[in-house]
Amino acid sequence: RPLQLLRDVNVRWSSTQLMLKRGLEMREVMDSFLKDPAYGDLSQYVLNEQEWLALKQLSRVLEIPHNFQQLLSKEKTPTLCDFLPSFARIIELWEELQRQLPEMRQSIQAGLSKIKDYHKRMARVPAYALAMGELTYLNILM
């Protein structure tokens, strides 16, 4: 089936990951298009090997929260009790990826800061404690 490039959606990790993945799949087509003189001087936008590698690595970084989002958004599956453990697992996987891809450290750190903030906010929600059956925690909050 014919593929098209995807547009990014502001602050949506999954859309960015899917956009990068599609761009990587269409690399040859994009390079061919950008180098074709029939479309004007677009050759200045052809990515070099280092830029393609950076996109591949960033796609790998964003694949982690994307996979968890897919898992947690399955229909007909109660997932509230999975949110905090999932945040903790994303943090673990990203910290491991920081060691594997030191050149992505800054990007991963930005994601870690955001996910840790979400994690803290979620942990303070009484509905979460109630859904988890953590009545002691809920009593402490009240």
Backbone as JSON, one array per atom type, in Angstrom:
{
  "sequence": "RPLQLLRDVNVRWSSTQLMLKRGLEMREVMDSFLKDPAYGDLSQYVLNEQEWLALKQLSRVLEIPHNFQQLLSKEKTPTLCDFLPSFARIIELWEELQRQLPEMRQSIQAGLSKIKDYHKRMARVPAYALAMGELTYLNILM",
  "N": [[0.83, -1.18, 0.0], [0.44, 2.3, -0.63], [2.52, 4.62, 1.06], [2.47, 7.51, 3.18], [4.1, 10.41, 4.44], [3.95, 11.2, 7.92], [2.44, 13.69, 10.01], [3.65, 15.53, 12.78], [2.3, 15.83, 16.08], [1.89, 18.29, 18.44], [3.52, 17.85, 21.55], [2.97, 15.06, 21.83], [4.11, 12.06, 22.41], [3.79, 9.57, 21.15], [2.83, 10.21, 18.57], [5.01, 11.57, 17.55], [6.94, 9.56, 17.61], [5.81, 7.71, 15.82], [5.82, 9.28, 13.5], [8.58, 9.62, 13.12], [9.35, 6.94, 12.76], [7.96, 6.32, 10.38], [9.21, 8.14, 8.65], [11.81, 7.08, 8.68], [11.3, 4.63, 7.45], [10.69, 5.53, 4.94], [12.97, 6.6, 3.93], [14.63, 6.29, 1.57], [12.88, 7.09, -0.48], [12.35, 9.72, 0.32], [14.93, 10.86, 0.17], [15.42, 10.55, -2.58], [13.37, 12.16, -3.68], [14.05, 14.69, -2.59], [16.48, 15.13, -3.83], [15.86, 15.33, -6.48], [15.98, 17.35, -9.28], [13.7, 18.29, -10.53], [11.96, 19.2, -8.64], [12.86, 21.58, -7.71], [15.32, 23.34, -5.73], [15.77, 21.4, -3.41], [17.67, 19.86, -2.34], [19.26, 20.73, -0.3], [18.02, 19.95, 1.99], [18.42, 17.27, 2.35], [19.18, 14.65, 4.51], [22.15, 13.82, 6.34], [24.22, 10.92, 7.11], [24.73, 10.91, 9.89], [22.62, 12.47, 10.86], [20.43, 10.87, 10.14], [20.98, 8.69, 11.79], [20.65, 9.88, 14.3], [17.88, 10.38, 14.21], [16.95, 7.75, 14.12], [17.81, 6.84, 16.62], [16.37, 8.57, 18.32], [13.8, 7.77, 17.69], [13.89, 5.25, 18.79], [14.12, 5.93, 21.51], [11.62, 7.16, 21.95], [9.96, 5.06, 21.45], [9.61, 3.59, 23.74], [7.76, 4.96, 25.66], [5.65, 5.0, 23.84], [5.02, 2.28, 23.39], [4.13, 1.57, 25.95], [1.92, 3.26, 26.16], [0.27, 2.17, 24.19], [-0.19, -0.35, 25.3], [-1.51, 0.34, 27.7], [-3.8, 1.55, 26.78], [-5.56, -0.25, 25.77], [-8.74, -1.47, 24.84], [-11.5, -2.3, 26.98], [-10.04, -3.17, 29.12], [-9.17, -2.93, 32.44], [-7.11, -0.39, 33.47], [-6.16, 1.49, 35.28], [-4.84, 0.71, 37.62], [-2.43, 0.0, 36.57], [-1.02, 2.23, 35.82], [0.89, 3.76, 37.56], [2.9, 1.75, 38.1], [3.68, 1.39, 35.44], [4.74, 3.9, 34.76], [6.96, 3.84, 36.43], [8.35, 1.73, 35.27], [8.87, 2.75, 32.69], [10.64, 4.78, 33.42], [12.78, 3.21, 34.41], [13.53, 1.83, 32.03], [14.24, 3.98, 30.35], [16.38, 5.06, 31.8], [18.21, 2.99, 31.57], [18.53, 3.05, 28.79], [19.77, 5.51, 28.54], [22.34, 4.87, 29.33], [23.04, 3.16, 27.28], [22.8, 4.74, 24.99], [24.49, 7.3, 25.03], [24.61, 9.69, 23.58], [22.01, 10.45, 23.37], [21.31, 11.31, 25.81], [20.49, 13.89, 26.8], [17.97, 14.28, 25.56], [16.58, 12.07, 26.55], [16.7, 12.67, 29.26], [15.04, 14.91, 29.39], [12.57, 13.7, 28.85], [12.47, 11.96, 31.05], [12.28, 13.79, 33.18], [9.73, 14.86, 32.69], [8.08, 12.55, 32.85], [8.55, 11.73, 35.47], [7.43, 13.86, 36.83], [4.71, 13.53, 36.09], [4.33, 11.06, 37.32], [4.64, 11.67, 40.07], [2.45, 13.42, 40.4], [0.29, 11.72, 39.82], [0.51, 9.86, 41.87], [-0.45, 11.26, 44.01], [-3.17, 11.38, 43.75], [-6.25, 10.74, 45.15], [-8.2, 8.99, 44.06], [-6.71, 7.14, 42.69], [-5.44, 5.75, 44.78], [-7.7, 4.63, 45.97], [-8.63, 2.99, 43.87], [-6.56, 1.19, 43.8], [-6.88, -0.07, 46.13], [-5.66, 0.86, 48.35], [-6.34, 1.78, 51.08], [-5.25, 2.67, 53.47], [-3.37, 4.52, 52.62], [-5.11, 6.37, 51.49], [-6.53, 7.2, 53.78], [-4.52, 8.54, 55.12], [-4.17, 10.75, 53.5], [-6.56, 12.1, 53.9]],
  "CA": [[0.0, 0.0, 0.0], [1.25, 3.53, -0.66], [2.74, 5.27, 2.35], [2.66, 8.95, 3.2], [4.74, 10.89, 5.66], [3.0, 11.58, 8.96], [2.72, 14.96, 10.67], [3.81, 15.48, 14.22], [1.3, 16.52, 16.89], [2.62, 18.89, 19.55], [3.6, 17.15, 22.84], [2.45, 13.7, 21.81], [5.27, 11.2, 22.16], [3.48, 8.51, 20.19], [2.76, 10.74, 17.21], [6.38, 11.87, 17.13], [7.61, 8.28, 17.36], [5.26, 7.15, 14.58], [6.3, 10.12, 12.42], [9.99, 9.27, 12.9], [9.38, 5.58, 12.22], [7.55, 6.39, 8.97], [10.28, 8.81, 7.93], [12.9, 6.12, 8.52], [10.86, 3.65, 6.46], [10.61, 6.19, 3.64], [14.24, 7.32, 3.73], [15.07, 6.28, 0.17], [11.94, 7.91, -1.25], [12.57, 11.12, 0.69], [16.21, 11.29, -0.41], [15.23, 10.64, -4.02], [12.53, 13.34, -3.92], [14.79, 15.92, -2.27], [17.6, 15.29, -4.77], [15.33, 15.46, -7.84], [15.96, 18.75, -9.7], [12.36, 18.67, -10.99], [11.23, 19.81, -7.52], [13.57, 22.76, -7.24], [16.54, 23.09, -4.94], [15.45, 20.82, -2.1], [18.78, 19.0, -1.93], [19.82, 21.24, 0.97], [17.3, 19.31, 3.09], [18.79, 15.86, 2.44], [19.86, 14.37, 5.78], [23.37, 13.01, 6.24], [24.17, 9.67, 7.89], [24.67, 11.23, 11.32], [21.26, 12.94, 11.14], [19.55, 9.69, 10.1], [21.25, 7.91, 12.99], [20.0, 10.59, 15.42], [16.44, 10.12, 14.11], [16.73, 6.35, 14.5], [17.97, 6.75, 18.07], [15.25, 9.26, 18.95], [12.65, 6.88, 17.52], [14.07, 4.18, 19.81], [13.8, 6.54, 22.81], [10.17, 7.4, 22.04], [9.26, 3.78, 21.33], [9.31, 3.09, 25.09], [6.45, 5.42, 26.12], [4.63, 4.62, 22.86], [4.6, 0.9, 23.66], [3.33, 1.56, 27.18], [0.63, 3.88, 25.87], [-0.51, 1.18, 23.47], [-0.57, -1.38, 26.27], [-2.46, 0.87, 28.68], [-5.02, 2.08, 26.17], [-6.38, -1.33, 25.22], [-10.15, -1.4, 25.22], [-12.1, -3.3, 27.86], [-9.06, -3.64, 30.09], [-8.97, -1.94, 33.5], [-5.69, -0.07, 33.45], [-5.77, 2.5, 36.27], [-3.86, 0.14, 38.55], [-1.17, -0.22, 35.87], [-0.37, 3.49, 35.47], [2.11, 4.07, 38.32], [3.96, 0.79, 37.79], [4.15, 1.64, 34.08], [5.63, 5.05, 34.83], [8.21, 3.37, 37.05], [9.05, 0.89, 34.28], [9.39, 3.66, 31.66], [11.81, 5.42, 34.02], [13.86, 2.21, 34.41], [13.97, 1.57, 30.66], [14.93, 5.17, 29.85], [17.67, 5.18, 32.48], [19.07, 2.0, 30.91], [18.81, 3.55, 27.44], [20.76, 6.59, 28.68], [23.66, 4.24, 29.38], [23.3, 2.57, 25.97], [22.86, 5.8, 23.98], [24.87, 8.53, 25.73], [24.35, 10.85, 22.75], [20.6, 10.79, 23.55], [21.14, 11.59, 27.24], [19.72, 15.12, 27.04], [16.58, 14.03, 25.15], [16.01, 11.12, 27.51], [16.54, 13.37, 30.54], [13.83, 15.74, 29.28], [11.45, 12.78, 29.02], [12.47, 11.49, 32.45], [11.75, 14.87, 34.03], [8.29, 14.95, 32.46], [7.4, 11.35, 33.34], [8.64, 11.75, 36.93], [6.42, 14.82, 37.27], [3.41, 12.84, 35.97], [4.33, 10.0, 38.33], [4.38, 12.3, 41.37], [1.07, 13.93, 40.43], [-0.63, 10.58, 39.85], [0.6, 9.22, 43.18], [-1.18, 12.07, 44.99], [-4.6, 11.37, 43.43], [-6.95, 9.78, 46.02], [-8.9, 7.98, 43.27], [-5.74, 6.09, 42.4], [-5.3, 4.95, 46.0], [-8.94, 3.87, 46.12], [-8.65, 1.94, 42.84], [-5.53, 0.22, 44.14], [-7.22, -0.7, 47.39], [-4.72, 1.36, 49.34], [-7.15, 2.61, 51.96], [-4.37, 3.31, 54.45], [-2.82, 5.69, 51.94], [-6.21, 7.31, 51.35], [-6.8, 7.75, 55.11], [-3.45, 9.49, 55.44], [-4.43, 11.96, 52.74], [-7.77, 12.8, 54.35]],
  "C": [[0.88, 1.24, 0.0], [1.34, 4.15, 0.73], [2.87, 6.77, 2.16], [3.4, 9.3, 4.48], [3.66, 11.31, 6.64], [3.42, 12.91, 9.55], [2.82, 14.74, 12.16], [2.66, 16.24, 14.88], [2.03, 17.01, 18.13], [2.44, 18.1, 20.85], [2.91, 15.78, 22.89], [3.59, 12.77, 21.43], [4.98, 10.14, 21.12], [3.43, 9.04, 18.77], [4.15, 11.06, 16.68], [7.12, 10.58, 16.8], [7.11, 7.67, 16.05], [5.72, 7.95, 13.36], [7.76, 9.77, 12.08], [10.11, 7.89, 12.26], [9.02, 5.58, 10.73], [8.62, 7.07, 8.13], [11.46, 7.88, 7.68], [12.56, 5.06, 7.48], [10.92, 4.23, 5.05], [11.9, 6.94, 3.28], [14.64, 7.4, 2.26], [14.18, 7.17, -0.69], [12.17, 9.39, -0.96], [13.87, 11.64, 0.08], [16.08, 11.49, -1.92], [14.44, 11.9, -4.39], [13.34, 14.62, -3.72], [15.95, 16.18, -3.23], [17.14, 15.53, -6.2], [15.24, 16.94, -8.23], [14.58, 19.22, -10.18], [11.56, 19.38, -9.9], [11.95, 21.02, -6.95], [14.78, 22.36, -6.41], [16.19, 22.64, -3.53], [16.61, 19.99, -1.56], [19.43, 19.46, -0.63], [19.17, 20.57, 2.19], [17.57, 17.81, 3.22], [19.59, 15.65, 3.73], [21.12, 13.55, 5.53], [23.24, 11.79, 7.15], [24.03, 9.92, 9.39], [23.27, 11.7, 11.72], [20.26, 11.79, 11.1], [19.74, 8.82, 11.34], [20.58, 8.56, 14.2], [18.49, 10.36, 15.4], [16.1, 8.69, 14.53], [16.82, 6.19, 16.01], [16.81, 7.42, 18.81], [13.97, 8.42, 18.83], [12.7, 5.76, 18.55], [13.72, 4.7, 21.21], [12.29, 6.66, 22.98], [9.34, 6.12, 21.91], [8.85, 3.25, 22.71], [7.98, 3.63, 25.59], [5.33, 5.06, 25.14], [4.11, 3.21, 23.14], [3.76, 0.81, 24.93], [1.96, 2.19, 26.95], [-0.28, 2.9, 25.15], [-1.04, 0.1, 24.42], [-1.67, -0.89, 27.2], [-3.77, 1.34, 28.07], [-5.88, 1.0, 25.52], [-7.81, -1.22, 25.73], [-10.53, -2.55, 26.15], [-11.11, -3.88, 28.87], [-8.91, -2.59, 31.18], [-7.48, -1.65, 33.63], [-5.25, 0.93, 34.51], [-4.69, 1.96, 37.2], [-2.5, -0.11, 37.89], [-0.39, 1.07, 35.61], [0.92, 3.75, 36.23], [3.21, 3.04, 38.08], [4.53, 0.98, 36.38], [5.09, 2.83, 34.04], [6.98, 4.63, 35.39], [9.02, 2.55, 36.04], [9.62, 1.74, 33.14], [10.67, 4.33, 32.17], [13.0, 4.46, 34.0], [14.43, 2.0, 33.0], [14.72, 2.76, 30.07], [16.29, 5.34, 30.51], [18.67, 4.18, 31.89], [19.47, 2.49, 29.52], [19.8, 4.72, 27.47], [22.18, 6.03, 28.71], [24.04, 3.67, 28.0], [23.52, 3.62, 24.88], [23.24, 7.14, 24.63], [24.61, 9.8, 24.91], [22.87, 11.3, 22.83], [20.28, 11.18, 24.99], [20.24, 12.8, 27.5], [18.24, 14.93, 26.67], [15.88, 13.11, 26.14], [15.77, 11.81, 28.84], [15.31, 14.27, 30.52], [12.59, 14.88, 29.46], [11.34, 12.27, 30.44], [11.9, 12.55, 33.38], [10.24, 14.95, 33.91], [7.57, 13.75, 33.07], [7.46, 11.27, 34.86], [7.64, 12.74, 37.52], [5.02, 14.2, 37.21], [3.27, 11.8, 37.07], [4.0, 10.56, 39.71], [2.94, 12.78, 41.47], [0.06, 12.79, 40.55], [-0.64, 9.93, 41.23], [-0.19, 9.98, 44.25], [-2.69, 12.08, 44.77], [-5.31, 10.32, 44.29], [-7.69, 8.69, 45.24], [-7.97, 6.83, 42.91], [-5.59, 5.16, 43.6], [-6.53, 4.07, 46.21], [-8.99, 2.71, 45.12], [-7.64, 0.84, 43.14], [-5.84, -0.51, 45.44], [-6.29, -0.27, 48.51], [-5.44, 2.32, 50.28], [-6.31, 3.3, 53.03], [-3.8, 4.59, 53.87], [-3.89, 6.77, 51.84], [-6.54, 7.96, 52.69], [-5.74, 8.78, 55.51], [-3.7, 10.81, 54.74], [-5.59, 12.77, 53.28], [-7.67, 13.32, 55.73]]
}
